[in-house]
Structure formats: C-alpha cells, structure tokens
C-alpha cells in the first residue's frame, strides 16, 4: 500500500472518530441559525471601549489565559462576543466558539461545550486532529465523562501533546454560559477552566451574567493569580 493510500485511510479513520463527538453546529460562530436567533456584530462605532479592551487582551502575548466578560441580560454580551469572533477570524486567531442559548436545546446543554470545541480545534489544526483521534481511539467514551475529564481528555491532553505545532495564543470564545440548563455543571466547567487554562497554548474568552458563584470564582482567582474581567453594566 503506497503512502497516499495510507494518508487517505488515516484521514478516514480520524473523520470517523471525530464524527462521533456530540458537537453542536448551532452553537458555532456563523452557524446557520445565527440570524434567526439574533446573533450578530455590533453596529459600527459602538461599544468601542469594551471592544478595544477585548482586542488588547487577545493580541497581548503576555496576556492571561482566561478573560471573563460579565453583565446583566440585555447588555449586549453576545453581540460583543460575536464581534470579537469576527475580528479574530480575520487574523486567524479564532480557534473555536460556543454560543449558548436558551432558545436551542443543543446550545443550552453544557455537556456539548467541550466536545464541540474539541471538534472545532480538530478542524483548525491538523496536528491536534491527529492527537484527538488518538485520544478517542484510547477512550471512545471521553465525551460521556465528567466535565473535568472531558476537558482533560478532549482538549488539554491533545493540546499539550502537539503544543510545539499548535499556533500560539489562539482564542476560544464561550458565550452566555448562564443560559445552560445545568448551572451546577457550568460552575464545575468554569472551575476546571480556571485551574487548567494557565498551562495551555490557547486562551478562553467567556461571557455570562454575574451569577454569585461565578463572581466568587473570579474573585478568588484574581486574589490568587490576578485575572482579566470586564464588568459590563451599560
């Protein structure tokens, strides 16, 4: 069997494994449902200050690994996150995204966040795709495990395996975490991200309402190691 045929078979094997991940296309940036549920960019020349701060964080090579934008319902967090995605995509810095939404069942299931992000990272980077495929060969049920183990098996371990080849400082955007059904699991996911993100070659931009538990997590994190957050109340 020649090398070309081996490459084809390898790609087919990777595709078959990745296709079993329960990802949510509706939650991705530029998904087909974006217009119908009102996802879109900021109007030109609006939200200039907050967008500039997001931009500065995303393009600062020394910036912290996790940024939290919080604000009450109706303050435009999703529009800002969508605009950031557009800016990052233009410079190929957007690695993955997940827009939570109460309007869509597949977008309010916290257990689909990690598999969806892992799937997009596999599309973004061939080396990550190979590492994730190998991880799924060893543990085909990784997506059915606890969120901390999903994060470890589907994102952290494959990323660290290919860290030298993965583009640095790419950004994963997770919007409106408070719109997921299971807030207990959301808290556990955020806790895992806070603890693990420092070791990764990617960054996380997260938005949510200022829920008490999330506020407490961020407060403790800032006291311990510093942190990036923006309290968006207008």
mmCIF file of C-alpha atoms in Angstrom:
data_model
loop_
_atom_site.group_PDB
_atom_site.id
_atom_site.type_symbol
_atom_site.label_atom_id
_atom_site.label_comp_id
_atom_site.label_asym_id
_atom_site.label_seq_id
_atom_site.Cartn_x
_atom_site.Cartn_y
_atom_site.Cartn_z
ATOM 1 C CA UNK A 1 0.000 0.000 0.000
ATOM 2 C CA UNK A 2 1.501 3.352 -1.035
ATOM 3 C CA UNK A 3 1.830 6.402 1.220
ATOM 4 C CA UNK A 4 -1.010 8.273 -0.455
ATOM 5 C CA UNK A 5 -3.436 5.452 0.273
ATOM 6 C CA UNK A 6 -2.225 5.270 3.872
ATOM 7 C CA UNK A 7 -2.834 9.004 4.273
ATOM 8 C CA UNK A 8 -6.354 8.628 2.871
ATOM 9 C CA UNK A 9 -7.137 5.761 5.233
ATOM 10 C CA UNK A 10 -5.737 7.707 8.168
ATOM 11 C CA UNK A 11 -7.931 10.713 7.334
ATOM 12 C CA UNK A 12 -10.975 8.465 7.013
ATOM 13 C CA UNK A 13 -10.240 6.912 10.399
ATOM 14 C CA UNK A 14 -9.847 10.326 12.031
ATOM 15 C CA UNK A 15 -13.065 11.571 10.426
ATOM 16 C CA UNK A 16 -14.981 8.515 11.642
ATOM 17 C CA UNK A 17 -13.795 9.026 15.225
ATOM 18 C CA UNK A 18 -14.429 12.779 15.255
ATOM 19 C CA UNK A 19 -17.891 12.388 13.738
ATOM 20 C CA UNK A 20 -18.968 10.508 16.868
ATOM 21 C CA UNK A 21 -18.370 13.547 19.069
ATOM 22 C CA UNK A 22 -21.750 15.088 20.044
ATOM 23 C CA UNK A 23 -20.909 18.567 18.791
ATOM 24 C CA UNK A 24 -23.447 21.348 18.295
ATOM 25 C CA UNK A 25 -23.190 23.133 14.912
ATOM 26 C CA UNK A 26 -25.885 25.593 16.012
ATOM 27 C CA UNK A 27 -23.602 26.874 18.775
ATOM 28 C CA UNK A 28 -20.721 27.790 16.486
ATOM 29 C CA UNK A 29 -19.869 31.272 15.252
ATOM 30 C CA UNK A 30 -21.563 31.910 11.876
ATOM 31 C CA UNK A 31 -23.933 28.962 12.358
ATOM 32 C CA UNK A 32 -26.948 28.713 10.063
ATOM 33 C CA UNK A 33 -29.280 29.745 12.881
ATOM 34 C CA UNK A 34 -27.385 32.916 13.833
ATOM 35 C CA UNK A 35 -29.711 35.314 12.018
ATOM 36 C CA UNK A 36 -32.920 33.680 13.202
ATOM 37 C CA UNK A 37 -31.979 33.920 16.891
ATOM 38 C CA UNK A 38 -30.414 37.362 16.667
ATOM 39 C CA UNK A 39 -26.680 36.721 16.817
ATOM 40 C CA UNK A 40 -24.682 39.386 15.024
ATOM 41 C CA UNK A 41 -21.943 42.000 15.232
ATOM 42 C CA UNK A 42 -22.082 45.360 16.968
ATOM 43 C CA UNK A 43 -23.218 48.327 14.912
ATOM 44 C CA UNK A 44 -20.198 50.218 13.566
ATOM 45 C CA UNK A 45 -18.636 52.703 16.012
ATOM 46 C CA UNK A 46 -20.500 51.321 19.031
ATOM 47 C CA UNK A 47 -19.113 49.510 22.095
ATOM 48 C CA UNK A 48 -15.727 50.938 21.133
ATOM 49 C CA UNK A 49 -14.190 50.923 24.625
ATOM 50 C CA UNK A 50 -15.068 47.359 25.560
ATOM 51 C CA UNK A 51 -14.115 46.014 22.113
ATOM 52 C CA UNK A 52 -10.751 47.748 22.344
ATOM 53 C CA UNK A 53 -10.128 46.143 25.720
ATOM 54 C CA UNK A 54 -11.035 42.712 24.312
ATOM 55 C CA UNK A 55 -8.724 43.333 21.355
ATOM 56 C CA UNK A 56 -5.852 44.385 23.612
ATOM 57 C CA UNK A 57 -6.234 41.222 25.680
ATOM 58 C CA UNK A 58 -6.465 38.918 22.644
ATOM 59 C CA UNK A 59 -3.352 40.343 20.980
ATOM 60 C CA UNK A 60 -1.216 40.747 24.098
ATOM 61 C CA UNK A 61 1.300 37.898 24.048
ATOM 62 C CA UNK A 62 1.743 38.260 27.799
ATOM 63 C CA UNK A 63 -1.994 38.372 28.488
ATOM 64 C CA UNK A 64 -3.713 35.993 30.876
ATOM 65 C CA UNK A 65 -5.262 32.814 29.556
ATOM 66 C CA UNK A 66 -8.862 33.481 30.566
ATOM 67 C CA UNK A 67 -10.979 36.616 30.182
ATOM 68 C CA UNK A 68 -14.453 36.905 31.682
ATOM 69 C CA UNK A 69 -16.974 39.457 30.402
ATOM 70 C CA UNK A 70 -19.952 39.738 32.721
ATOM 71 C CA UNK A 71 -23.129 41.783 32.610
ATOM 72 C CA UNK A 72 -26.855 41.538 33.149
ATOM 73 C CA UNK A 73 -29.295 40.324 30.476
ATOM 74 C CA UNK A 74 -29.704 42.749 27.599
ATOM 75 C CA UNK A 75 -26.332 44.475 27.952
ATOM 76 C CA UNK A 76 -25.041 43.142 24.626
ATOM 77 C CA UNK A 77 -22.584 40.464 25.738
ATOM 78 C CA UNK A 78 -23.438 38.104 22.874
ATOM 79 C CA UNK A 79 -23.110 40.880 20.300
ATOM 80 C CA UNK A 80 -19.698 41.774 21.708
ATOM 81 C CA UNK A 81 -18.600 38.115 21.704
ATOM 82 C CA UNK A 82 -19.797 37.753 18.103
ATOM 83 C CA UNK A 83 -17.912 40.893 17.069
ATOM 84 C CA UNK A 84 -14.766 39.615 18.772
ATOM 85 C CA UNK A 85 -15.118 36.350 16.830
ATOM 86 C CA UNK A 86 -15.321 38.320 13.578
ATOM 87 C CA UNK A 87 -12.182 40.281 14.448
ATOM 88 C CA UNK A 88 -10.286 37.162 15.494
ATOM 89 C CA UNK A 89 -11.353 35.224 12.413
ATOM 90 C CA UNK A 90 -9.907 37.886 10.117
ATOM 91 C CA UNK A 91 -6.452 37.271 11.582
ATOM 92 C CA UNK A 92 -6.932 33.516 12.020
ATOM 93 C CA UNK A 93 -6.821 33.795 15.805
ATOM 94 C CA UNK A 94 -10.277 32.298 16.385
ATOM 95 C CA UNK A 95 -9.730 28.638 17.201
ATOM 96 C CA UNK A 96 -13.261 27.671 18.310
ATOM 97 C CA UNK A 97 -16.506 29.054 19.687
ATOM 98 C CA UNK A 98 -19.656 28.006 21.525
ATOM 99 C CA UNK A 99 -22.630 30.364 21.818
ATOM 100 C CA UNK A 100 -25.003 29.100 24.496
ATOM 101 C CA UNK A 101 -28.693 29.917 24.082
ATOM 102 C CA UNK A 102 -31.871 29.023 25.924
ATOM 103 C CA UNK A 103 -33.681 29.108 22.575
ATOM 104 C CA UNK A 104 -31.957 25.987 21.230
ATOM 105 C CA UNK A 105 -31.703 22.649 23.091
ATOM 106 C CA UNK A 106 -28.308 21.833 21.583
ATOM 107 C CA UNK A 107 -26.968 25.228 22.703
ATOM 108 C CA UNK A 108 -28.028 25.001 26.340
ATOM 109 C CA UNK A 109 -26.546 21.561 27.051
ATOM 110 C CA UNK A 110 -23.323 22.134 28.976
ATOM 111 C CA UNK A 111 -22.140 18.623 28.084
ATOM 112 C CA UNK A 112 -21.857 19.630 24.428
ATOM 113 C CA UNK A 113 -19.487 22.529 25.036
ATOM 114 C CA UNK A 114 -16.212 20.599 25.368
ATOM 115 C CA UNK A 115 -16.884 18.116 22.507
ATOM 116 C CA UNK A 116 -17.923 20.982 20.207
ATOM 117 C CA UNK A 117 -14.796 22.975 20.998
ATOM 118 C CA UNK A 118 -12.603 19.885 20.569
ATOM 119 C CA UNK A 119 -14.218 19.213 17.185
ATOM 120 C CA UNK A 120 -13.520 22.760 16.013
ATOM 121 C CA UNK A 121 -9.934 22.640 17.257
ATOM 122 C CA UNK A 122 -9.518 19.484 15.182
ATOM 123 C CA UNK A 123 -10.696 21.387 12.101
ATOM 124 C CA UNK A 124 -8.381 24.281 12.965
ATOM 125 C CA UNK A 125 -5.198 22.229 13.413
ATOM 126 C CA UNK A 126 -4.177 19.013 11.668
ATOM 127 C CA UNK A 127 -1.743 18.080 14.431
ATOM 128 C CA UNK A 128 -4.476 18.496 17.049
ATOM 129 C CA UNK A 129 -6.832 16.433 14.885
ATOM 130 C CA UNK A 130 -4.365 13.551 14.902
ATOM 131 C CA UNK A 131 -3.809 13.829 18.664
ATOM 132 C CA UNK A 132 -7.558 13.966 19.356
ATOM 133 C CA UNK A 133 -8.155 10.986 17.087
ATOM 134 C CA UNK A 134 -5.576 9.000 19.039
ATOM 135 C CA UNK A 135 -7.195 10.047 22.319
ATOM 136 C CA UNK A 136 -10.607 8.914 21.068
ATOM 137 C CA UNK A 137 -9.138 5.591 19.964
ATOM 138 C CA UNK A 138 -7.983 5.029 23.549
ATOM 139 C CA UNK A 139 -11.148 6.390 25.160
ATOM 140 C CA UNK A 140 -14.130 6.472 22.751
ATOM 141 C CA UNK A 141 -16.481 7.498 25.590
ATOM 142 C CA UNK A 142 -14.492 10.529 26.733
ATOM 143 C CA UNK A 143 -17.406 12.840 25.867
ATOM 144 C CA UNK A 144 -19.670 10.948 28.299
ATOM 145 C CA UNK A 145 -17.423 11.501 31.302
ATOM 146 C CA UNK A 146 -17.477 14.280 33.891
ATOM 147 C CA UNK A 147 -16.796 17.768 32.544
ATOM 148 C CA UNK A 148 -13.352 17.977 34.127
ATOM 149 C CA UNK A 149 -12.422 14.667 32.482
ATOM 150 C CA UNK A 150 -13.918 15.770 29.159
ATOM 151 C CA UNK A 151 -11.728 18.864 29.312
ATOM 152 C CA UNK A 152 -8.680 16.794 30.201
ATOM 153 C CA UNK A 153 -9.186 14.046 27.617
ATOM 154 C CA UNK A 154 -10.603 16.004 24.666
ATOM 155 C CA UNK A 155 -8.713 19.293 24.901
ATOM 156 C CA UNK A 156 -5.886 19.512 27.431
ATOM 157 C CA UNK A 157 -4.003 16.270 26.754
ATOM 158 C CA UNK A 158 -4.221 16.503 22.929
ATOM 159 C CA UNK A 159 -3.194 20.190 23.036
ATOM 160 C CA UNK A 160 -0.200 19.586 25.262
ATOM 161 C CA UNK A 161 0.844 16.690 23.037
ATOM 162 C CA UNK A 162 1.042 18.984 19.979
ATOM 163 C CA UNK A 163 1.910 22.234 21.770
ATOM 164 C CA UNK A 164 5.007 22.841 19.621
ATOM 165 C CA UNK A 165 2.960 22.671 16.417
ATOM 166 C CA UNK A 166 -0.197 24.448 17.573
ATOM 167 C CA UNK A 167 -0.359 28.186 16.746
ATOM 168 C CA UNK A 168 0.177 30.236 19.899
ATOM 169 C CA UNK A 169 -2.387 32.484 21.580
ATOM 170 C CA UNK A 170 -5.405 31.380 19.579
ATOM 171 C CA UNK A 171 -8.715 32.136 21.272
ATOM 172 C CA UNK A 172 -11.735 30.010 22.197
ATOM 173 C CA UNK A 173 -14.928 32.031 22.744
ATOM 174 C CA UNK A 174 -17.674 30.683 25.039
ATOM 175 C CA UNK A 175 -20.697 32.974 25.252
ATOM 176 C CA UNK A 176 -23.632 33.148 27.689
ATOM 177 C CA UNK A 177 -22.737 30.260 29.983
ATOM 178 C CA UNK A 178 -25.585 31.272 32.282
ATOM 179 C CA UNK A 179 -28.058 30.164 29.576
ATOM 180 C CA UNK A 180 -27.140 26.495 30.028
ATOM 181 C CA UNK A 181 -29.678 24.315 31.852
ATOM 182 C CA UNK A 182 -27.396 22.794 34.483
ATOM 183 C CA UNK A 183 -25.762 25.646 36.400
ATOM 184 C CA UNK A 184 -24.018 23.251 38.756
ATOM 185 C CA UNK A 185 -22.162 21.782 35.790
ATOM 186 C CA UNK A 186 -21.422 25.281 34.485
ATOM 187 C CA UNK A 187 -19.732 26.097 37.805
ATOM 188 C CA UNK A 188 -17.672 22.913 37.555
ATOM 189 C CA UNK A 189 -16.681 23.698 33.961
ATOM 190 C CA UNK A 190 -15.555 27.204 34.893
ATOM 191 C CA UNK A 191 -13.619 25.881 37.868
ATOM 192 C CA UNK A 192 -11.819 23.411 35.598
ATOM 193 C CA UNK A 193 -11.057 26.145 33.049
ATOM 194 C CA UNK A 194 -9.703 28.457 35.754
ATOM 195 C CA UNK A 195 -7.407 25.758 37.086
ATOM 196 C CA UNK A 196 -6.213 24.340 33.767
ATOM 197 C CA UNK A 197 -6.075 27.253 31.315
ATOM 198 C CA UNK A 198 -2.688 28.549 32.511
ATOM 199 C CA UNK A 199 -0.892 25.514 31.088
ATOM 200 C CA UNK A 200 -2.462 25.658 27.616
ATOM 201 C CA UNK A 201 -1.300 27.298 24.366
ATOM 202 C CA UNK A 202 -4.815 28.715 23.816
ATOM 203 C CA UNK A 203 -6.890 31.366 25.588
ATOM 204 C CA UNK A 204 -10.519 31.410 26.668
ATOM 205 C CA UNK A 205 -12.926 34.345 26.388
ATOM 206 C CA UNK A 206 -16.051 33.652 28.453
ATOM 207 C CA UNK A 207 -19.227 35.690 28.932
ATOM 208 C CA UNK A 208 -22.063 35.261 31.411
ATOM 209 C CA UNK A 209 -24.325 37.093 33.792
ATOM 210 C CA UNK A 210 -22.658 37.974 37.114
ATOM 211 C CA UNK A 211 -24.016 34.934 38.947
ATOM 212 C CA UNK A 212 -22.923 34.763 42.589
ATOM 213 C CA UNK A 213 -20.951 31.509 42.280
ATOM 214 C CA UNK A 214 -19.153 32.683 39.148
ATOM 215 C CA UNK A 215 -18.368 36.043 40.756
ATOM 216 C CA UNK A 216 -16.913 34.218 43.743
ATOM 217 C CA UNK A 217 -14.768 32.008 41.498
ATOM 218 C CA UNK A 218 -13.375 35.028 39.662
ATOM 219 C CA UNK A 219 -12.762 36.942 42.892
ATOM 220 C CA UNK A 220 -10.750 34.067 44.361
ATOM 221 C CA UNK A 221 -8.831 33.666 41.115
ATOM 222 C CA UNK A 222 -7.873 37.354 40.985
ATOM 223 C CA UNK A 223 -6.700 37.236 44.605
ATOM 224 C CA UNK A 224 -4.593 34.152 43.899
ATOM 225 C CA UNK A 225 -3.041 34.894 40.497
ATOM 226 C CA UNK A 226 -4.511 38.057 39.024
ATOM 227 C CA UNK A 227 -7.123 37.915 36.325
ATOM 228 C CA UNK A 228 -8.862 39.585 33.434
ATOM 229 C CA UNK A 229 -12.506 40.533 33.627
ATOM 230 C CA UNK A 230 -14.838 43.281 32.467
ATOM 231 C CA UNK A 231 -17.957 44.221 34.378
ATOM 232 C CA UNK A 232 -20.257 45.335 31.579
ATOM 233 C CA UNK A 233 -23.279 47.036 33.068
ATOM 234 C CA UNK A 234 -24.284 49.608 30.465
#
